[in-house]
Short mmCIF file of C-alpha atoms and ligand atoms in Angstrom, two decimals:
data_model
loop_
_atom_site.label_atom_id
_atom_site.label_comp_id
_atom_site.label_asym_id
_atom_site.label_seq_id
_atom_site.Cartn_x
_atom_site.Cartn_y
_atom_site.Cartn_z
CA MET D 7 9.78 -42.98 -32.75
CA SER D 8 7.97 -43.13 -29.46
CA ALA D 9 7.83 -40.06 -27.29
CA ILE D 10 10.96 -39.18 -25.25
CA VAL D 11 10.53 -40.42 -21.74
CA THR D 12 12.13 -38.95 -18.64
CA GLY D 13 11.93 -40.33 -15.16
CA ALA D 14 11.27 -43.63 -16.83
CA ARG D 15 11.85 -46.95 -15.15
CA ILE D 16 13.70 -48.86 -17.76
CA GLU D 17 13.01 -52.59 -18.08
CA ASP D 18 15.49 -54.81 -16.32
CA GLY D 19 15.23 -57.29 -19.23
CA SER D 20 16.18 -54.70 -21.83
CA VAL D 21 19.22 -53.56 -19.84
CA ARG D 22 20.33 -57.14 -19.45
CA GLU D 23 20.07 -57.66 -23.17
CA LEU D 24 22.23 -54.54 -23.71
CA GLU D 25 24.69 -55.76 -21.17
CA ARG D 26 25.17 -58.99 -23.00
CA SER D 27 26.90 -57.17 -25.90
CA PHE D 28 28.27 -54.00 -24.20
CA ARG D 29 32.06 -53.84 -23.78
CA GLY D 30 32.07 -50.85 -21.36
CA GLU D 31 30.22 -50.37 -18.23
CA LEU D 32 26.43 -49.89 -17.57
CA ILE D 33 25.71 -48.06 -14.38
CA ARG D 34 22.41 -47.79 -12.81
CA PRO D 35 21.13 -45.89 -9.67
CA GLY D 36 22.43 -47.75 -6.59
CA ASP D 37 25.37 -49.30 -8.54
CA PRO D 38 28.96 -48.48 -7.24
CA GLY D 39 30.24 -45.53 -9.24
CA TYR D 40 26.82 -43.97 -9.97
CA ASP D 41 27.42 -40.88 -7.92
CA GLU D 42 30.89 -40.55 -9.30
CA HIS D 43 29.76 -40.83 -12.96
CA ARG D 44 26.65 -38.85 -12.86
CA LYS D 45 28.57 -35.84 -11.67
CA VAL D 46 29.82 -33.20 -14.09
CA TRP D 47 32.42 -30.46 -13.78
CA ASN D 48 30.04 -27.81 -12.62
CA GLY D 49 29.17 -28.67 -9.07
CA SER D 50 25.92 -26.62 -9.24
CA ILE D 51 24.36 -29.37 -11.46
CA ASP D 52 22.84 -32.35 -9.68
CA ARG D 53 20.94 -34.73 -11.86
CA PHE D 54 19.94 -38.42 -11.76
CA PRO D 55 19.99 -40.37 -15.03
CA VAL D 56 18.48 -43.97 -15.07
CA LEU D 57 21.34 -45.35 -16.93
CA ILE D 58 25.02 -44.29 -17.56
CA ALA D 59 26.42 -46.13 -20.58
CA ARG D 60 30.35 -45.76 -20.34
CA CYS D 61 31.19 -46.70 -23.94
CA ALA D 62 34.39 -48.50 -24.66
CA GLY D 63 34.20 -48.05 -28.47
CA VAL D 64 32.12 -47.31 -31.51
CA ALA D 65 30.06 -50.56 -31.18
CA ASP D 66 29.03 -49.50 -27.66
CA VAL D 67 28.01 -46.03 -28.82
CA ILE D 68 25.82 -47.63 -31.58
CA ALA D 69 24.34 -50.07 -29.10
CA ALA D 70 23.54 -47.28 -26.62
CA VAL D 71 21.99 -45.14 -29.37
CA LYS D 72 19.75 -47.98 -30.43
CA PHE D 73 18.89 -48.93 -26.87
CA ALA D 74 17.81 -45.36 -26.04
CA ARG D 75 15.74 -45.04 -29.19
CA ASP D 76 13.97 -48.27 -28.56
CA ALA D 77 13.17 -47.36 -24.93
CA GLY D 78 12.28 -43.73 -25.92
CA LEU D 79 14.77 -42.33 -23.38
CA LEU D 80 16.02 -38.70 -23.12
CA VAL D 81 19.66 -38.84 -24.21
CA ALA D 82 22.71 -36.94 -22.78
CA VAL D 83 26.04 -37.21 -24.42
CA ARG D 84 29.16 -36.72 -22.58
CA GLY D 85 32.76 -36.10 -23.78
CA GLY D 86 34.64 -34.38 -20.89
CA GLY D 87 31.64 -33.16 -19.00
CA HIS D 88 32.55 -29.51 -19.05
CA SER D 89 29.26 -28.06 -20.37
CA PHE D 90 28.67 -24.85 -18.22
CA PRO D 91 24.91 -25.54 -18.08
CA GLY D 92 25.34 -29.29 -17.45
CA LEU D 93 24.05 -30.46 -20.85
CA SER D 94 25.98 -33.84 -20.66
CA VAL D 95 23.83 -35.22 -17.73
CA CYS D 96 20.06 -35.42 -17.37
CA ASP D 97 17.29 -36.46 -14.99
CA GLY D 98 15.56 -39.62 -15.75
CA GLY D 99 17.34 -40.44 -19.11
CA ILE D 100 20.45 -42.06 -20.33
CA VAL D 101 23.98 -40.67 -20.27
CA ILE D 102 26.03 -41.95 -23.28
CA ASP D 103 29.43 -41.40 -21.71
CA LEU D 104 32.39 -41.39 -24.06
CA GLY D 105 34.85 -40.80 -21.25
CA PRO D 106 36.51 -44.22 -21.51
CA MET D 107 37.42 -43.70 -25.32
CA LYS D 108 40.85 -42.35 -24.86
CA GLY D 109 42.69 -43.52 -28.00
CA ILE D 110 45.14 -41.04 -29.48
CA ARG D 111 47.49 -41.69 -32.46
CA VAL D 112 49.92 -39.11 -33.56
CA ASP D 113 51.65 -39.35 -37.01
CA PRO D 114 54.60 -36.99 -36.62
CA GLU D 115 55.59 -37.41 -40.23
CA ALA D 116 52.26 -36.61 -41.74
CA ARG D 117 51.66 -34.04 -38.90
CA THR D 118 48.19 -35.50 -38.17
CA ALA D 119 46.53 -36.84 -35.07
CA ARG D 120 43.49 -38.98 -34.37
CA ALA D 121 41.68 -38.68 -31.02
CA GLN D 122 38.72 -40.53 -29.61
CA ALA D 123 35.79 -38.57 -28.11
CA GLY D 124 36.66 -39.20 -24.57
CA VAL D 125 40.13 -37.48 -24.82
CA LEU D 126 40.76 -34.41 -22.64
CA LEU D 127 42.80 -31.43 -23.84
CA GLY D 128 45.81 -32.22 -21.75
CA GLU D 129 45.94 -35.76 -22.79
CA LEU D 130 46.05 -34.65 -26.52
CA ASP D 131 48.77 -32.04 -25.85
CA ARG D 132 50.85 -34.56 -23.98
CA GLU D 133 50.92 -36.79 -27.03
CA THR D 134 51.42 -34.09 -29.74
CA GLN D 135 53.93 -32.16 -27.65
CA ALA D 136 56.30 -35.16 -27.54
CA PHE D 137 56.84 -34.25 -31.19
CA GLY D 138 56.70 -30.49 -30.74
CA LEU D 139 53.38 -30.39 -32.47
CA ALA D 140 49.89 -29.28 -31.17
CA VAL D 141 46.23 -28.84 -32.06
CA PRO D 142 45.09 -25.34 -31.17
CA ALA D 143 42.50 -25.96 -28.51
CA GLY D 144 41.55 -24.62 -25.13
CA ILE D 145 43.18 -23.26 -21.88
CA VAL D 146 42.22 -25.74 -19.19
CA THR D 147 43.72 -29.27 -19.53
CA HIS D 148 40.70 -31.26 -18.05
CA THR D 149 38.14 -29.77 -20.70
CA GLY D 150 36.74 -32.33 -23.16
CA LEU D 151 38.25 -32.35 -26.68
CA ALA D 152 34.84 -33.48 -28.17
CA GLY D 153 32.40 -30.73 -26.92
CA LEU D 154 35.01 -28.01 -27.31
CA THR D 155 35.82 -28.97 -30.89
CA LEU D 156 32.16 -29.25 -32.00
CA GLY D 157 31.56 -25.64 -30.71
CA GLY D 158 34.72 -24.27 -32.35
CA GLY D 159 37.49 -24.07 -29.89
CA ILE D 160 39.29 -21.01 -28.90
CA GLY D 161 42.54 -20.94 -26.96
CA TRP D 162 46.23 -19.87 -26.73
CA LEU D 163 47.15 -20.82 -30.27
CA MET D 164 44.06 -19.54 -32.17
CA ARG D 165 45.71 -16.32 -33.33
CA LYS D 166 48.55 -18.35 -34.88
CA HIS D 167 46.78 -21.65 -35.95
CA GLY D 168 43.15 -20.84 -35.94
CA LEU D 169 40.27 -22.41 -34.10
CA THR D 170 40.32 -26.17 -33.12
CA ILE D 171 37.88 -26.61 -36.00
CA ASP D 172 40.22 -24.97 -38.49
CA GLN D 173 42.63 -27.84 -38.01
CA LEU D 174 39.94 -30.63 -38.13
CA MET D 175 40.27 -32.93 -41.08
CA SER D 176 37.52 -35.49 -40.62
CA VAL D 177 35.27 -37.08 -37.99
CA ASP D 178 33.56 -40.43 -37.45
CA LEU D 179 29.98 -39.89 -36.39
CA VAL D 180 27.11 -42.09 -35.01
CA THR D 181 23.69 -40.79 -36.38
CA ALA D 182 20.55 -40.74 -34.42
CA ASP D 183 19.67 -43.88 -36.34
CA GLY D 184 22.78 -45.73 -35.08
CA GLU D 185 24.63 -45.56 -38.37
CA LEU D 186 28.43 -44.77 -38.48
CA VAL D 187 29.16 -41.98 -41.13
CA ARG D 188 32.42 -40.16 -41.93
CA ALA D 189 32.46 -36.41 -42.57
CA SER D 190 35.25 -34.32 -44.19
CA GLU D 191 35.79 -31.79 -46.89
CA THR D 192 35.04 -34.39 -49.38
CA GLU D 193 32.70 -37.00 -47.55
CA ASN D 194 29.32 -35.50 -46.48
CA PRO D 195 30.80 -31.94 -46.73
CA ASP D 196 27.55 -30.35 -45.59
CA LEU D 197 27.65 -32.35 -42.48
CA PHE D 198 31.13 -31.41 -41.98
CA TRP D 199 30.42 -27.79 -42.27
CA GLY D 200 27.68 -28.15 -39.55
CA LEU D 201 29.88 -30.17 -37.17
CA ARG D 202 32.42 -27.28 -37.15
CA GLY D 203 30.37 -25.25 -34.76
CA GLY D 204 26.97 -26.87 -34.61
CA GLY D 205 27.67 -28.72 -31.21
CA GLY D 206 26.09 -32.09 -30.52
CA ASN D 207 23.09 -31.48 -32.62
CA LEU D 208 23.89 -33.72 -35.57
CA GLY D 209 25.09 -37.11 -33.89
CA ILE D 210 27.81 -38.54 -31.71
CA VAL D 211 31.33 -38.12 -32.86
CA THR D 212 33.41 -40.94 -31.85
CA GLU D 213 36.84 -39.92 -33.31
CA PHE D 214 38.47 -36.74 -34.62
CA GLU D 215 41.24 -36.25 -37.09
CA PHE D 216 43.41 -33.18 -36.87
CA ARG D 217 46.23 -31.47 -38.68
CA LEU D 218 49.14 -30.67 -36.42
CA ASN D 219 51.31 -27.52 -36.30
CA PRO D 220 54.71 -26.95 -34.75
CA VAL D 221 54.51 -25.33 -31.30
CA GLY D 222 57.15 -24.65 -28.77
CA PRO D 223 57.84 -26.94 -26.89
CA THR D 224 59.06 -23.73 -25.19
CA VAL D 225 56.86 -20.58 -25.19
CA LEU D 226 57.18 -17.22 -23.37
CA ALA D 227 54.06 -17.25 -21.22
CA GLY D 228 52.38 -16.40 -17.94
CA PRO D 229 50.63 -13.64 -16.08
CA ILE D 230 51.66 -10.08 -15.24
CA PHE D 231 49.65 -8.51 -12.36
CA TRP D 232 48.66 -5.05 -11.25
CA PRO D 233 46.34 -3.79 -8.49
CA MET D 234 42.89 -3.84 -9.65
CA SER D 235 42.73 -0.06 -8.87
CA GLU D 236 45.00 0.34 -11.88
CA SER D 237 42.89 -1.59 -14.22
CA ALA D 238 41.37 1.39 -16.12
CA LYS D 239 44.80 2.54 -16.93
CA VAL D 240 46.18 -0.92 -17.68
CA LEU D 241 43.39 -1.79 -20.05
CA ARG D 242 43.73 1.51 -21.95
CA PHE D 243 47.36 0.86 -22.47
CA TYR D 244 46.86 -2.82 -23.20
CA ARG D 245 44.29 -2.14 -26.18
CA GLU D 246 46.82 0.07 -27.75
CA TRP D 247 49.78 -2.40 -27.10
CA ILE D 248 47.99 -5.35 -28.76
CA ALA D 249 46.39 -3.33 -31.68
CA GLU D 250 49.33 -4.43 -33.92
CA ALA D 251 50.32 -7.51 -32.14
CA PRO D 252 51.73 -10.31 -34.28
CA ASP D 253 49.67 -13.62 -34.39
CA GLU D 254 52.19 -15.38 -32.16
CA LEU D 255 50.91 -13.36 -29.19
CA MET D 256 47.72 -14.32 -27.63
CA THR D 257 46.47 -12.74 -24.39
CA ILE D 258 43.70 -13.11 -21.88
CA VAL D 259 42.90 -10.39 -19.13
CA VAL D 260 41.75 -11.78 -15.89
CA HIS D 261 40.09 -9.81 -13.09
CA ARG D 262 39.91 -11.53 -9.69
CA LYS D 263 41.17 -11.63 -6.07
CA ALA D 264 44.80 -12.87 -6.20
CA PRO D 265 44.65 -16.67 -5.49
CA SER D 266 46.13 -18.38 -2.47
CA VAL D 267 48.59 -20.32 -4.41
CA PRO D 268 52.46 -20.74 -3.80
CA PHE D 269 53.53 -18.51 -6.70
CA VAL D 270 51.55 -15.52 -5.24
CA PRO D 271 53.32 -13.80 -2.38
CA PRO D 272 51.20 -14.03 0.93
CA ASP D 273 50.69 -10.17 1.17
CA LEU D 274 49.06 -10.26 -2.31
CA ARG D 275 46.75 -13.12 -1.75
CA GLY D 276 42.98 -12.03 -1.67
CA GLU D 277 43.74 -8.64 -3.05
CA LEU D 278 41.86 -7.49 -6.05
CA VAL D 279 44.06 -7.60 -9.09
CA VAL D 280 44.07 -7.36 -12.87
CA ALA D 281 46.30 -9.73 -14.88
CA VAL D 282 47.30 -9.87 -18.49
CA VAL D 283 48.06 -13.44 -19.13
CA LEU D 284 49.92 -14.12 -22.22
CA CYS D 285 51.27 -16.81 -24.48
CA TRP D 286 53.85 -16.08 -27.16
CA SER D 287 54.34 -18.98 -29.36
CA GLY D 288 57.14 -17.68 -31.65
CA PRO D 289 60.89 -17.44 -30.94
CA VAL D 290 61.36 -16.55 -27.24
CA ASP D 291 63.89 -13.61 -27.87
CA GLU D 292 61.48 -12.04 -30.21
CA GLY D 293 58.66 -12.43 -27.72
CA GLU D 294 60.69 -10.84 -24.92
CA ARG D 295 60.97 -7.74 -27.16
CA VAL D 296 57.26 -7.66 -27.94
CA VAL D 297 56.26 -8.10 -24.23
CA ARG D 298 58.76 -5.51 -22.84
CA PRO D 299 56.46 -2.45 -23.15
CA LEU D 300 53.72 -4.27 -21.24
CA ARG D 301 56.08 -5.37 -18.38
CA LYS D 302 57.25 -1.61 -18.09
CA PHE D 303 53.88 -0.20 -17.85
CA GLY D 304 53.09 1.18 -14.38
CA ALA D 305 54.21 -0.88 -11.58
CA PRO D 306 53.38 -4.60 -11.89
CA VAL D 307 52.96 -6.30 -8.45
CA LEU D 308 53.87 -9.70 -9.92
CA ASP D 309 55.48 -10.72 -13.18
CA LEU D 310 55.33 -14.54 -13.76
CA CYS D 311 55.77 -14.35 -17.59
CA GLU D 312 58.84 -16.46 -18.44
CA PRO D 313 59.93 -19.17 -20.92
CA LYS D 314 58.39 -22.32 -20.11
CA PRO D 315 57.07 -25.68 -21.61
CA PHE D 316 53.84 -25.17 -23.45
CA LEU D 317 52.48 -28.03 -21.45
CA ALA D 318 53.15 -26.30 -18.17
CA HIS D 319 51.49 -23.15 -19.46
CA GLN D 320 48.46 -25.14 -20.66
CA GLY D 321 47.91 -26.38 -16.99
CA MET D 322 48.25 -22.87 -15.52
CA PHE D 323 44.35 -22.10 -15.12
CA ASP D 324 43.60 -25.70 -13.89
CA PRO D 325 43.60 -24.92 -10.21
CA SER D 326 41.27 -21.86 -10.77
CA PHE D 327 38.56 -24.14 -12.29
CA PRO D 328 38.56 -27.41 -10.64
CA HIS D 329 35.70 -30.00 -10.71
CA GLY D 330 32.90 -29.66 -8.30
CA TRP D 331 32.84 -25.95 -7.42
CA SER D 332 29.70 -23.93 -8.37
CA TYR D 333 29.97 -22.04 -11.45
CA TYR D 334 27.66 -19.43 -13.28
CA MET D 335 28.73 -17.74 -16.38
CA ARG D 336 27.24 -15.33 -19.03
CA ALA D 337 29.23 -14.54 -22.14
CA CYS D 338 29.35 -12.02 -24.89
CA ASP D 339 31.67 -10.71 -27.64
CA VAL D 340 32.38 -7.06 -28.09
CA ALA D 341 33.95 -5.32 -31.07
CA GLU D 342 36.50 -3.26 -29.03
CA LEU D 343 37.56 -2.25 -25.55
CA SER D 344 35.92 1.24 -25.73
CA ASP D 345 36.29 3.44 -22.84
CA GLU D 346 32.74 2.65 -21.93
CA VAL D 347 33.38 -1.14 -21.88
CA ILE D 348 36.57 -0.60 -19.78
CA ASP D 349 34.75 1.60 -17.41
CA ILE D 350 31.88 -0.96 -17.04
CA THR D 351 34.52 -3.79 -16.58
CA VAL D 352 36.35 -2.02 -13.86
CA ASP D 353 33.34 -0.97 -12.04
CA HIS D 354 31.86 -4.39 -11.78
CA SER D 355 35.26 -6.12 -11.23
CA LEU D 356 35.91 -3.94 -8.20
CA ARG D 357 32.76 -5.54 -6.70
CA ILE D 358 34.01 -9.15 -6.88
CA ARG D 359 33.29 -10.83 -3.56
CA SER D 360 34.10 -14.45 -3.85
CA PRO D 361 37.78 -15.28 -3.56
CA LEU D 362 37.35 -17.75 -6.29
CA THR D 363 35.53 -15.61 -8.97
CA ALA D 364 37.86 -15.11 -11.85
CA PHE D 365 36.81 -14.02 -15.33
CA PRO D 366 38.64 -13.93 -18.60
CA ILE D 367 38.44 -11.42 -21.38
CA TRP D 368 39.89 -13.14 -24.50
CA GLN D 369 41.66 -11.22 -27.17
CA ARG D 370 40.44 -12.43 -30.56
CA GLY D 371 41.58 -11.98 -34.06
CA GLY D 372 44.57 -13.40 -35.88
CA ALA D 373 44.41 -16.59 -38.02
CA ALA D 374 40.90 -17.53 -36.53
CA ALA D 375 39.50 -14.33 -37.90
CA ARG D 376 40.93 -14.72 -41.33
CA VAL D 377 39.11 -17.96 -42.19
CA ASP D 378 36.01 -17.09 -44.19
CA GLU D 379 33.00 -16.63 -42.06
CA GLN D 380 30.86 -18.94 -44.30
CA GLU D 381 33.43 -21.88 -44.18
CA THR D 382 32.10 -23.33 -41.00
CA ALA D 383 28.95 -23.14 -38.81
CA PHE D 384 31.02 -21.39 -36.11
CA HIS D 385 29.90 -17.71 -35.95
CA GLY D 386 31.65 -14.40 -34.92
CA ARG D 387 35.13 -14.86 -36.19
CA GLY D 388 35.37 -11.03 -36.44
CA ALA D 389 34.91 -10.44 -32.66
CA GLY D 390 37.24 -8.22 -31.05
CA TYR D 391 37.11 -9.70 -27.47
CA SER D 392 35.12 -12.41 -25.73
CA PHE D 393 33.96 -11.86 -22.09
CA ASN D 394 33.25 -14.95 -20.06
CA ILE D 395 31.86 -13.45 -16.83
CA THR D 396 32.16 -16.28 -14.42
CA GLY D 397 30.94 -16.40 -10.80
CA VAL D 398 32.57 -19.11 -8.62
CA THR D 399 31.98 -20.31 -5.20
CA GLU D 400 33.23 -23.55 -3.59
CA SER D 401 29.70 -24.75 -2.59
CA ALA D 402 26.00 -23.44 -2.81
CA GLU D 403 26.90 -20.94 -0.11
CA GLY D 404 27.07 -17.41 -1.57
CA PHE D 405 26.28 -18.79 -5.12
CA ASP D 406 23.22 -16.81 -5.53
CA GLU D 407 24.96 -13.49 -4.93
CA GLU D 408 27.72 -14.38 -7.48
CA ARG D 409 25.03 -15.19 -10.07
CA GLU D 410 23.54 -11.96 -9.51
CA TRP D 411 26.81 -10.10 -9.92
CA VAL D 412 27.31 -11.97 -13.19
CA ARG D 413 23.88 -11.05 -14.51
CA GLY D 414 24.33 -7.40 -13.57
CA PHE D 415 27.69 -7.12 -15.20
CA TRP D 416 26.58 -8.80 -18.43
CA SER D 417 23.44 -6.70 -18.64
CA ALA D 418 25.60 -3.45 -18.21
CA LEU D 419 27.66 -4.63 -21.22
CA GLU D 420 24.53 -5.28 -23.40
CA PRO D 421 24.85 -2.17 -25.52
CA ALA D 422 28.24 -3.39 -26.59
CA HIS D 423 27.26 -7.02 -27.29
CA THR D 424 27.90 -8.26 -30.85
CA SER D 425 27.89 -12.06 -30.89
CA VAL D 426 28.37 -14.89 -28.50
CA TYR D 427 30.49 -18.01 -28.63
CA VAL D 428 28.06 -21.10 -28.50
CA ASN D 429 30.25 -23.02 -26.10
CA PHE D 430 29.96 -20.20 -23.51
CA LEU D 431 26.08 -20.20 -23.46
CA MET D 432 24.22 -21.21 -20.34
CA ASP D 433 20.56 -22.38 -20.70
CA GLU D 434 19.44 -19.24 -22.37
CA GLY D 435 16.75 -20.21 -24.77
CA GLU D 436 16.39 -20.30 -28.53
CA GLU D 437 16.83 -16.63 -29.32
CA ARG D 438 20.35 -16.76 -27.77
CA ILE D 439 21.24 -19.83 -29.72
CA ARG D 440 20.12 -18.11 -32.89
CA GLN D 441 22.32 -15.09 -31.91
CA ALA D 442 25.24 -17.50 -31.44
CA TYR D 443 24.81 -18.65 -35.05
CA GLY D 444 23.44 -15.65 -36.84
CA PRO D 445 20.11 -16.09 -38.59
CA GLU D 446 21.53 -17.68 -41.85
CA LYS D 447 23.74 -20.15 -40.31
CA TYR D 448 20.97 -21.00 -37.85
CA ASP D 449 18.60 -21.79 -40.71
CA ARG D 450 21.25 -23.88 -42.48
CA LEU D 451 21.90 -25.90 -39.35
CA LYS D 452 18.15 -26.40 -38.95
CA ALA D 453 17.93 -27.91 -42.40
CA LEU D 454 20.92 -30.28 -41.48
CA LYS D 455 19.10 -31.20 -38.31
CA ARG D 456 15.96 -31.99 -40.22
CA ARG D 457 18.13 -34.41 -42.37
CA TYR D 458 20.25 -36.01 -39.82
CA ASP D 459 18.06 -35.84 -36.69
CA PRO D 460 14.41 -35.12 -37.59
CA ASP D 461 13.12 -36.42 -34.22
CA ASN D 462 15.51 -34.19 -32.19
CA PHE D 463 16.95 -37.30 -30.56
CA PHE D 464 19.98 -35.32 -29.62
CA ARG D 465 18.30 -32.42 -27.80
CA LEU D 466 20.45 -31.96 -24.69
CA ASN D 467 22.76 -29.42 -26.42
CA GLN D 468 22.46 -25.74 -27.60
CA ASN D 469 19.48 -27.22 -29.27
CA ILE D 470 18.61 -26.34 -33.02
CA ALA D 471 15.04 -27.95 -33.09
CA PRO D 472 14.35 -29.44 -36.46
C1 FAD Y 16 36.95 -25.06 -17.13
C2 FAD Y 16 36.51 -24.76 -18.55
C3 FAD Y 16 37.40 -24.31 -19.37
C4 FAD Y 16 37.06 -24.02 -20.67
N1 FAD Y 16 37.94 -23.46 -21.63
C5 FAD Y 16 37.62 -23.26 -22.84
C6 FAD Y 16 38.57 -22.91 -23.91
O1 FAD Y 16 39.70 -22.64 -23.45
N2 FAD Y 16 38.19 -22.74 -25.22
C7 FAD Y 16 36.91 -23.11 -25.65
O2 FAD Y 16 36.67 -22.93 -26.72
N3 FAD Y 16 35.86 -23.53 -24.66
C8 FAD Y 16 36.27 -23.55 -23.39
N4 FAD Y 16 35.35 -24.12 -22.54
C9 FAD Y 16 34.01 -24.30 -22.95
C10 FAD Y 16 33.93 -25.67 -23.42
O3 FAD Y 16 34.34 -25.66 -25.00
C11 FAD Y 16 32.57 -26.34 -23.51
O4 FAD Y 16 32.22 -26.38 -22.10
C12 FAD Y 16 32.61 -27.77 -24.12
O5 FAD Y 16 31.24 -28.09 -24.27
C13 FAD Y 16 33.31 -28.77 -23.26
O6 FAD Y 16 33.25 -29.92 -23.83
P1 FAD Y 16 33.11 -31.33 -23.03
O7 FAD Y 16 33.36 -32.46 -24.03
O8 FAD Y 16 34.05 -31.27 -21.82
O9 FAD Y 16 31.71 -31.20 -22.48
P2 FAD Y 16 30.35 -32.09 -22.22
O10 FAD Y 16 29.66 -31.48 -21.19
O11 FAD Y 16 30.81 -33.61 -22.17
O12 FAD Y 16 29.62 -31.76 -23.55
C14 FAD Y 16 29.16 -30.52 -24.08
C15 FAD Y 16 28.21 -30.70 -25.11
O13 FAD Y 16 28.71 -31.29 -26.30
C16 FAD Y 16 28.06 -32.49 -26.55
N5 FAD Y 16 29.07 -33.53 -26.86
C17 FAD Y 16 30.05 -33.87 -26.07
N6 FAD Y 16 30.74 -34.87 -26.61
C18 FAD Y 16 30.15 -35.16 -27.81
C19 FAD Y 16 30.40 -36.02 -28.86
N7 FAD Y 16 31.36 -36.82 -28.88
N8 FAD Y 16 29.67 -35.93 -29.96
C20 FAD Y 16 28.57 -35.16 -29.93
N9 FAD Y 16 28.21 -34.32 -29.01
C21 FAD Y 16 29.04 -34.26 -27.90
C22 FAD Y 16 27.29 -32.74 -25.32
O14 FAD Y 16 26.11 -33.52 -25.54
C23 FAD Y 16 26.81 -31.37 -24.85
O15 FAD Y 16 25.74 -30.92 -25.45
C24 FAD Y 16 35.68 -24.36 -21.20
C25 FAD Y 16 34.78 -24.86 -20.27
C26 FAD Y 16 35.17 -25.07 -18.99
C27 FAD Y 16 34.25 -25.68 -18.00
#
């Protein structure tokens, strides 16, 4: 293969030839829609590809791969565009954008669903919840199913139903040679192993097939808030309270300034708070009993935990992480909320400046932790908690300060770091990617990469170089 080219001027003739067979949309600089479609979720990323191929189906994906290969173009692949470091757009190359591929088919009897690579989490939930079913996935509805699944997929249902990949049955994938292959437990099982955690390294997934589980449609869910000055006490109580929690309970702790949204009383807005956000996916009355001790702890300033449709709960974080704001994030897993981890957390949280900065600490464990560590490429099933320390501003103003706050906080936690979830990495270099997989899985993924993508055609990802 010829060398990868960035900043290239692609030949008009070759694009015209691609255009003749392409069913989707081909967008070049200067075309209407170019700026709209080169943007990704993280507004701090601003890149200029030479071509955006908005694929309408598998044939378009194959054509775009072959075109990029012949032209020697750098390739970015986009599902939902939510990569924190902006890996789904590039300067001077081609974006293979799967966004228009929105097909979803639910089989309520077989309890399975097929979803194409442009589907967003909320779109899949809408279809599956019509039958009281769900795929365990993430916590923000506008996240892409593709990138999330390929990294593992953690969310409100993982303690009950496992990671997103634990319910994955098969995928259709276009390889770096433009061939369509299927991977499942029985077809190309080694590839299937690697796709469950290995990200976009091995090819472009065009369709996913999942098992579905009964969920809700009513869950007991929502946040309970205390003043952040109480956080050290709340977290010490919380770690004891969840120690024996049933799998139906999943919680996320958030430190932030209370947002200016209708459900927050005006006098609380802008105040530093800690919230335990929970989702109980079992029978509601049983959940009320489990949640009662937390509700009674100290003096919560706001309690919004109530029975509600799972779909409504899934959308709860959407306004906190909209498209176009500037985001910087560093992540780590820790084994436990030790006194030291709690004290570092409180100390740094009290220094939050931006009214938009909000960071989750995820409870882990449950069903996701009981799957054998060797079964998939995803690493770190035994983690106790995952920190996503996220700094957020509306624009570039104040962003550098938030980034420094994130880095300082993350470094302070370094003695407690165990693993890191690959989908929560920024552009942090090879050693961190190795940490995300652990040395053995990293080597196994490298061997797969050598087989399926020896030229590193798919390199804009948490890259495992062949
Ligand atoms: C607001 C927000 C909320 C989040 N919440 C969660 C959460 O609850 N749980 C969780 O586990 N993660 C969460 N994440 C992290 C998320 O899983 C990753 O950012 C993921 O990469 C997003 O997928 P995407 O398709 O939107 O991303 P994209 O930016 O489109 O792609 C991300 C990576 O995947 C590759 N890729 C995308 N589609 C394909 C495909 N079809 N075939 C091959 N490679 C592909 C891309 O090339 C890129 O390297 C969240 C992220 C954000 C921004």
